[in-house]
XYZ file of C-alpha atoms in Angstrom:
329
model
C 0.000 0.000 0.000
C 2.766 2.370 0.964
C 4.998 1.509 -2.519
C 1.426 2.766 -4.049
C 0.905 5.486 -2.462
C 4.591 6.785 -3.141
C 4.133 5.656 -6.701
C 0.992 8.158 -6.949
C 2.568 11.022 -5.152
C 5.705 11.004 -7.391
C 3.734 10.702 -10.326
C 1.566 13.493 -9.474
C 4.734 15.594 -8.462
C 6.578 14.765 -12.189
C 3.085 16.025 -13.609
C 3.077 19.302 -11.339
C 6.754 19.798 -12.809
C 5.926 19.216 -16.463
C 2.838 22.695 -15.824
C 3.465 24.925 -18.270
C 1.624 28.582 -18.645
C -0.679 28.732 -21.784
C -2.390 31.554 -23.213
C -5.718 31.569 -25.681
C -6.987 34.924 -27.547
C -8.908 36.896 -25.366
C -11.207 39.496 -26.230
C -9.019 42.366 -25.475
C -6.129 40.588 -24.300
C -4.921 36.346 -23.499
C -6.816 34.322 -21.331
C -4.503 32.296 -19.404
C -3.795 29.052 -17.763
C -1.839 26.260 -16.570
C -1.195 22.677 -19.188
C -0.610 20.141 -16.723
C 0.118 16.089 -17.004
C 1.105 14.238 -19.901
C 2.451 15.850 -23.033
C 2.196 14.168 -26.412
C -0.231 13.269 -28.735
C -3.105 10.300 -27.170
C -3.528 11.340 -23.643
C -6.958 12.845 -23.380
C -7.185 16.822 -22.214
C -9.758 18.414 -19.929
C -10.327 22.008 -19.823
C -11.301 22.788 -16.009
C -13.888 26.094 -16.050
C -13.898 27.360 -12.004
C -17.072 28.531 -10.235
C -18.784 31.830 -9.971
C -16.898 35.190 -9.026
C -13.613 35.525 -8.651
C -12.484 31.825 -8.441
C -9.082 31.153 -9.976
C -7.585 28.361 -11.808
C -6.715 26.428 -8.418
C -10.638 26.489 -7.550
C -9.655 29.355 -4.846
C -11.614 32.207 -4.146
C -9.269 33.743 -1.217
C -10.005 34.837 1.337
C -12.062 32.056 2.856
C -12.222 29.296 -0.245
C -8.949 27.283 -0.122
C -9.538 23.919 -1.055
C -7.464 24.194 -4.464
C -10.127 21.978 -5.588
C -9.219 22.296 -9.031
C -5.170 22.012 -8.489
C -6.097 18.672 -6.878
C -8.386 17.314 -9.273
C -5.424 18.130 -12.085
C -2.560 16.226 -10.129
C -5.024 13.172 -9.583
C -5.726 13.326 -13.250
C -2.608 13.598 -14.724
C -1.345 10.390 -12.192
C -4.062 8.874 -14.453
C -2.452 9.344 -17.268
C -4.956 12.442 -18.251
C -3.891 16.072 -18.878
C -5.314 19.068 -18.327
C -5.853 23.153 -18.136
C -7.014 24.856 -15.427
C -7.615 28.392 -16.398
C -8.205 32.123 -15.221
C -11.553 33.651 -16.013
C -11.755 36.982 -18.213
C -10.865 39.995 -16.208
C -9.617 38.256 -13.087
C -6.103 36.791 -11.671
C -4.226 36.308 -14.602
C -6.445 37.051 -17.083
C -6.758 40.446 -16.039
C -5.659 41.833 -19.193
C -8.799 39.740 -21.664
C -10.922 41.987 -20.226
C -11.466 45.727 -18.347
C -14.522 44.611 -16.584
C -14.790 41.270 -15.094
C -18.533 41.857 -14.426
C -19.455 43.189 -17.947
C -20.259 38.964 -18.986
C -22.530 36.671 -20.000
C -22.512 33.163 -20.226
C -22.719 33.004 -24.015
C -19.180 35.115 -23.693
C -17.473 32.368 -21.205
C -18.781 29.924 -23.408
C -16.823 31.689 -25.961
C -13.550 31.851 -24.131
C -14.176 27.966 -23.335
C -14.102 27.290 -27.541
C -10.796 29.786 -27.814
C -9.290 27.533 -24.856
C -10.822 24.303 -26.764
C -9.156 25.465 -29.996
C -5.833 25.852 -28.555
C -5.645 22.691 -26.647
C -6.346 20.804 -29.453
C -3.838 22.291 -31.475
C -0.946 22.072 -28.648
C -1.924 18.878 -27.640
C -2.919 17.080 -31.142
C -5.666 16.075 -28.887
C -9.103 15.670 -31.575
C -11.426 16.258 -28.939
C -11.448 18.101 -25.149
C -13.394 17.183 -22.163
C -15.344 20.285 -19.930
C -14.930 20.029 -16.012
C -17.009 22.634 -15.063
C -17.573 23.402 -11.377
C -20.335 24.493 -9.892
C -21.403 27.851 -12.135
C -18.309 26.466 -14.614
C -20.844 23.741 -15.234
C -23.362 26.192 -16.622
C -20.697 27.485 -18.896
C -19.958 23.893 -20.022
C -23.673 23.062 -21.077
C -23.922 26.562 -23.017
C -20.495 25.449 -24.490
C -21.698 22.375 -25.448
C -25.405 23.485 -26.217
C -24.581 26.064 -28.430
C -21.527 24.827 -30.439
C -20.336 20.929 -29.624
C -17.983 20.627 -32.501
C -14.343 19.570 -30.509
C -15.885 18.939 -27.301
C -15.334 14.740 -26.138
C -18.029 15.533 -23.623
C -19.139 17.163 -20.144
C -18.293 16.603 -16.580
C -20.611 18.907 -14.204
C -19.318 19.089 -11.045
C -21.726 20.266 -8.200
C -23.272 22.436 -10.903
C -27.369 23.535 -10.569
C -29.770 21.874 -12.244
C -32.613 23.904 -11.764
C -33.087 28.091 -12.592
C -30.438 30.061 -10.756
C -33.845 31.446 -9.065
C -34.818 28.549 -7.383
C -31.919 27.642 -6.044
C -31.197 31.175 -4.606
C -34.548 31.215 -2.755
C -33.743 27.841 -1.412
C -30.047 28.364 -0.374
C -31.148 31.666 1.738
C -34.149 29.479 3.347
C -31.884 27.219 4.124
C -29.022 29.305 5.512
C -30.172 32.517 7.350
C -30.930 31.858 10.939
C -33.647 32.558 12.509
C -34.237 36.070 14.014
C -36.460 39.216 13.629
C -34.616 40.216 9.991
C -34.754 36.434 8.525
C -38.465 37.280 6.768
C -37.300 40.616 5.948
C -34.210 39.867 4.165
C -36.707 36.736 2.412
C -39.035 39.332 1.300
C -36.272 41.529 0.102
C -34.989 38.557 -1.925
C -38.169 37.603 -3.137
C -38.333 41.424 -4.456
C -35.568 41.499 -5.936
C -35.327 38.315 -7.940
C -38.588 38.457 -9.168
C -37.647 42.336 -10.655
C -34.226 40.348 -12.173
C -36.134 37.344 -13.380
C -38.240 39.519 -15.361
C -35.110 41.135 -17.173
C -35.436 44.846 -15.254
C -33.135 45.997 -12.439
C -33.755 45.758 -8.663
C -34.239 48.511 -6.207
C -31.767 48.103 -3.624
C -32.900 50.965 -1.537
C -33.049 50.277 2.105
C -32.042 46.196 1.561
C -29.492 44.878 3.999
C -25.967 45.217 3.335
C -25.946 41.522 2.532
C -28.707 41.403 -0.007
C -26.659 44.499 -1.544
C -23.463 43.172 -2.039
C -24.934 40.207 -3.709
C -27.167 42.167 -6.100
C -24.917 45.259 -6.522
C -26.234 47.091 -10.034
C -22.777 46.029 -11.391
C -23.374 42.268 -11.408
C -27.136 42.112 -12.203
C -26.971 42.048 -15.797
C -25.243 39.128 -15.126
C -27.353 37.835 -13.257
C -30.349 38.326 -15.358
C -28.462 36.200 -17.591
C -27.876 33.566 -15.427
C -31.623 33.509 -14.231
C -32.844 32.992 -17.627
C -31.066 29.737 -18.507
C -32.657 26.495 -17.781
C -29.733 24.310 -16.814
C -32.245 21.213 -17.492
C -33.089 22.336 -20.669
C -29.369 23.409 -21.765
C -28.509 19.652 -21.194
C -31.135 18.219 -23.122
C -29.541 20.240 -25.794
C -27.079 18.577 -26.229
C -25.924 14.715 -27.260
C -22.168 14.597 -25.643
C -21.990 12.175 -23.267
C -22.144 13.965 -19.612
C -21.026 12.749 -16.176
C -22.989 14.828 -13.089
C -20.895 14.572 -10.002
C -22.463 15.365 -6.728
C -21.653 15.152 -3.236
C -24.653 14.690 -0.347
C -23.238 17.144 2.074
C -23.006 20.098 -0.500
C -24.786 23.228 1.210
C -24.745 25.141 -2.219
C -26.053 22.709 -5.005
C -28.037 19.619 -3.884
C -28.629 16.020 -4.917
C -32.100 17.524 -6.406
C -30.199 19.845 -8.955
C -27.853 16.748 -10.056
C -31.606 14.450 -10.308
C -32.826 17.369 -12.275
C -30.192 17.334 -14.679
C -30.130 12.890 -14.502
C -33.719 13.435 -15.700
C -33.163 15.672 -18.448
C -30.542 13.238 -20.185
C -31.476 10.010 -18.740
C -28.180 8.190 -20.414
C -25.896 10.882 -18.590
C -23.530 9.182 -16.180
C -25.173 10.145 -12.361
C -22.530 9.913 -9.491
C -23.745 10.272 -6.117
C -20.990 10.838 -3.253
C -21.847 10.316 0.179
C -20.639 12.537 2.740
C -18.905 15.083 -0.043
C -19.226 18.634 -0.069
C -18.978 21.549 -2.586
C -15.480 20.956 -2.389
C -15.359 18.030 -3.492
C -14.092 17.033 0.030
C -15.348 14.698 2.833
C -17.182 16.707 5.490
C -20.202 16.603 7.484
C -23.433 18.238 7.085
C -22.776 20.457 9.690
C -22.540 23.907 8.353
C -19.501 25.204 10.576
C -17.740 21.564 9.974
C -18.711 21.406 6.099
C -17.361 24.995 5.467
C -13.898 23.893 7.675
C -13.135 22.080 4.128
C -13.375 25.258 2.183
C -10.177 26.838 3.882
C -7.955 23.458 3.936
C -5.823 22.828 0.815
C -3.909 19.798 2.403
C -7.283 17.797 2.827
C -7.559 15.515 -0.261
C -10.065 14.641 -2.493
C -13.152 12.275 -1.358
C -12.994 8.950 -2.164
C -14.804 8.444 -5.620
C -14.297 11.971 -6.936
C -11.242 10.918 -9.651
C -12.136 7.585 -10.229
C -15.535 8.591 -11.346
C -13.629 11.294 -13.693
C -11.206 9.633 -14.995
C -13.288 6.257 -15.958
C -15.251 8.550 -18.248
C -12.420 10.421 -20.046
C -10.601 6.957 -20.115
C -13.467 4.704 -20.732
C -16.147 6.156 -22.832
C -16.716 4.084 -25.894
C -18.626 6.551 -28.432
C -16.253 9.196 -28.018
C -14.190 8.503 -31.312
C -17.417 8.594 -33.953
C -18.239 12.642 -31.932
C -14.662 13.593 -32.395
C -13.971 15.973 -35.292
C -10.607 17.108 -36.974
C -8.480 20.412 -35.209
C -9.510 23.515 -36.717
């Protein structure tokens, strides 16, 4: 057991040491990330798309986010014999210079800069086809990826990512999360107010709304968000015929099991892995809030059980990918 474990860890290491910076066209400046694992023609490639706001390529979202969920899921991947990029969204880290405002986006644009990041990988790698790890919101921008234009894509892995209207799983996360106390119907009806103003494509009022609701729904970011409340993730993956793996952990206070179901039902030959005890992270931790969110902030504790296999048996595995694969453009 040791002599495997060591084996792992060194191969992991020689794949951390082989990372070399990358750059795709951005639209005012490259988009950049990190080519990690294998090099050479016949390993497969996985473009990794991080979650909402100002994640980074690791998964990180610093202060309190840590986990490097991202970092870890490329060394396990590339001890698998599977490469990958982990990248920096427009506007932020270092792709600061793609963009001058990170919050002037849509999804259809991140979909975009995930086909300028497909188109490059394929032609650095030789690779015909690239695989989408998108986490959490990244997922979203995988099925519009994949919805709108599939050509190069092998297929989809969604990673704790919402099946249901960005609405419904808003109002259910604050239910869920505020404590009780005289402001927790307030702030609800405040929500309530404001979502239903964005769901209908106008701008929310933010006069007299708790600091909390503000920051959230600040007038920069809600043409964003109107964007993001009008896609139906269930209907994007219906959209499309790439084979899709949904990846979700039972402890996960953000996205639940019924947003992975949701999706499962839409595509009912998509690949549906269910991890016990796994959190947003994609580490093991309790349902307990304080506990669960003790794995956001701790790099050094590894993946759950489950998460890599499950990954890499679909890159490695999947028999239909050759007849979807198309030639480098």
């Amino acid at each position: 057991m040791r002599l495997l474990l060591t084996a792992a860890v060194l191969a992991a290491s020689l794949a951390a040491a082989s990372a070399a910076e990358i750059e795709a066209p951005g639209p005012q400046g490259p988009l950049r990330g990190l080519l990690a694992g294998p090099a050479g023609a016949g390993a497969p490639v996985v473009l990794m798309i991080p979650g909402s706001g100002t994640s980074d390529r690791d998964g990180n979202q610093f202060p309190g986010i840590r986990a490097a969920t991202l970092r870890l899921l490329a060394e396990g991947l590339a001890a698998r014999g599977i490469a990958s990029a982990r990248v920096d969204k427009r506007g932020l880290n270092h792709s600061s210079e793609a963009v001058s405002d990170p919050e002037d986006v849509t999804l259809a644009a991140y979909a975009d800069d995930a086909h300028a990041w497909i188109k490059v990988l394929r032609e650095r790698t030789g690779a015909p086809c690239v695989w989408i790890l998108g986490h959490s919101e990244g997922g979203l921008v995988a099925l519009k990826a994949a919805s709108s234009r599939p050509e190069g894509i092998c297929g989809l892995v969604l990673a704790a990512t919402p099946g249901r209207p960005l609405g419904a799983l808003l109002r259910e996360q604050f239910r869920a999360n505020l404590p009780e106390s005289p402001l927790r119907q307030p702030t609800l009806d405040a929500l309530e107010a404001i979502l239903s103003k964005l769901e209908a494509g106008r701008p929310a009022d933010l006069s007299n709304v708790n600091p909390q609701l503000a920051g959230i729904f600040r007038p920069s970011v809600q043409p964003y968000v109107i964007d993001l409340l009008a896609h139906d993730p269930a209907k994007m993956i219906a959209a499309t015929e790439l084979p899709v793996l949904i990846l979700q952990g039972t402890t996960d206070l953000q996205v639940t099991m019924a947003d992975a179901e949701a999706l499962a039902a839409a595509r009912r030959d998509a690949r549906l892995v269910r991890l016990d005890g796994v959190n947003h992270m994609f580490k093991q931790a309790p349902a307990e809030r304080t506990a669960n969110l003790e794995a956001y902030a701790n790099p050094d504790l590894p993946l759950a059980d489950g998460v890599l296999e499950a990954i890499a048996g679909m890159v490695l595995d999947d028999p239909g990918t050759t007849s979807r694969r198309s030639p480098a453009q």
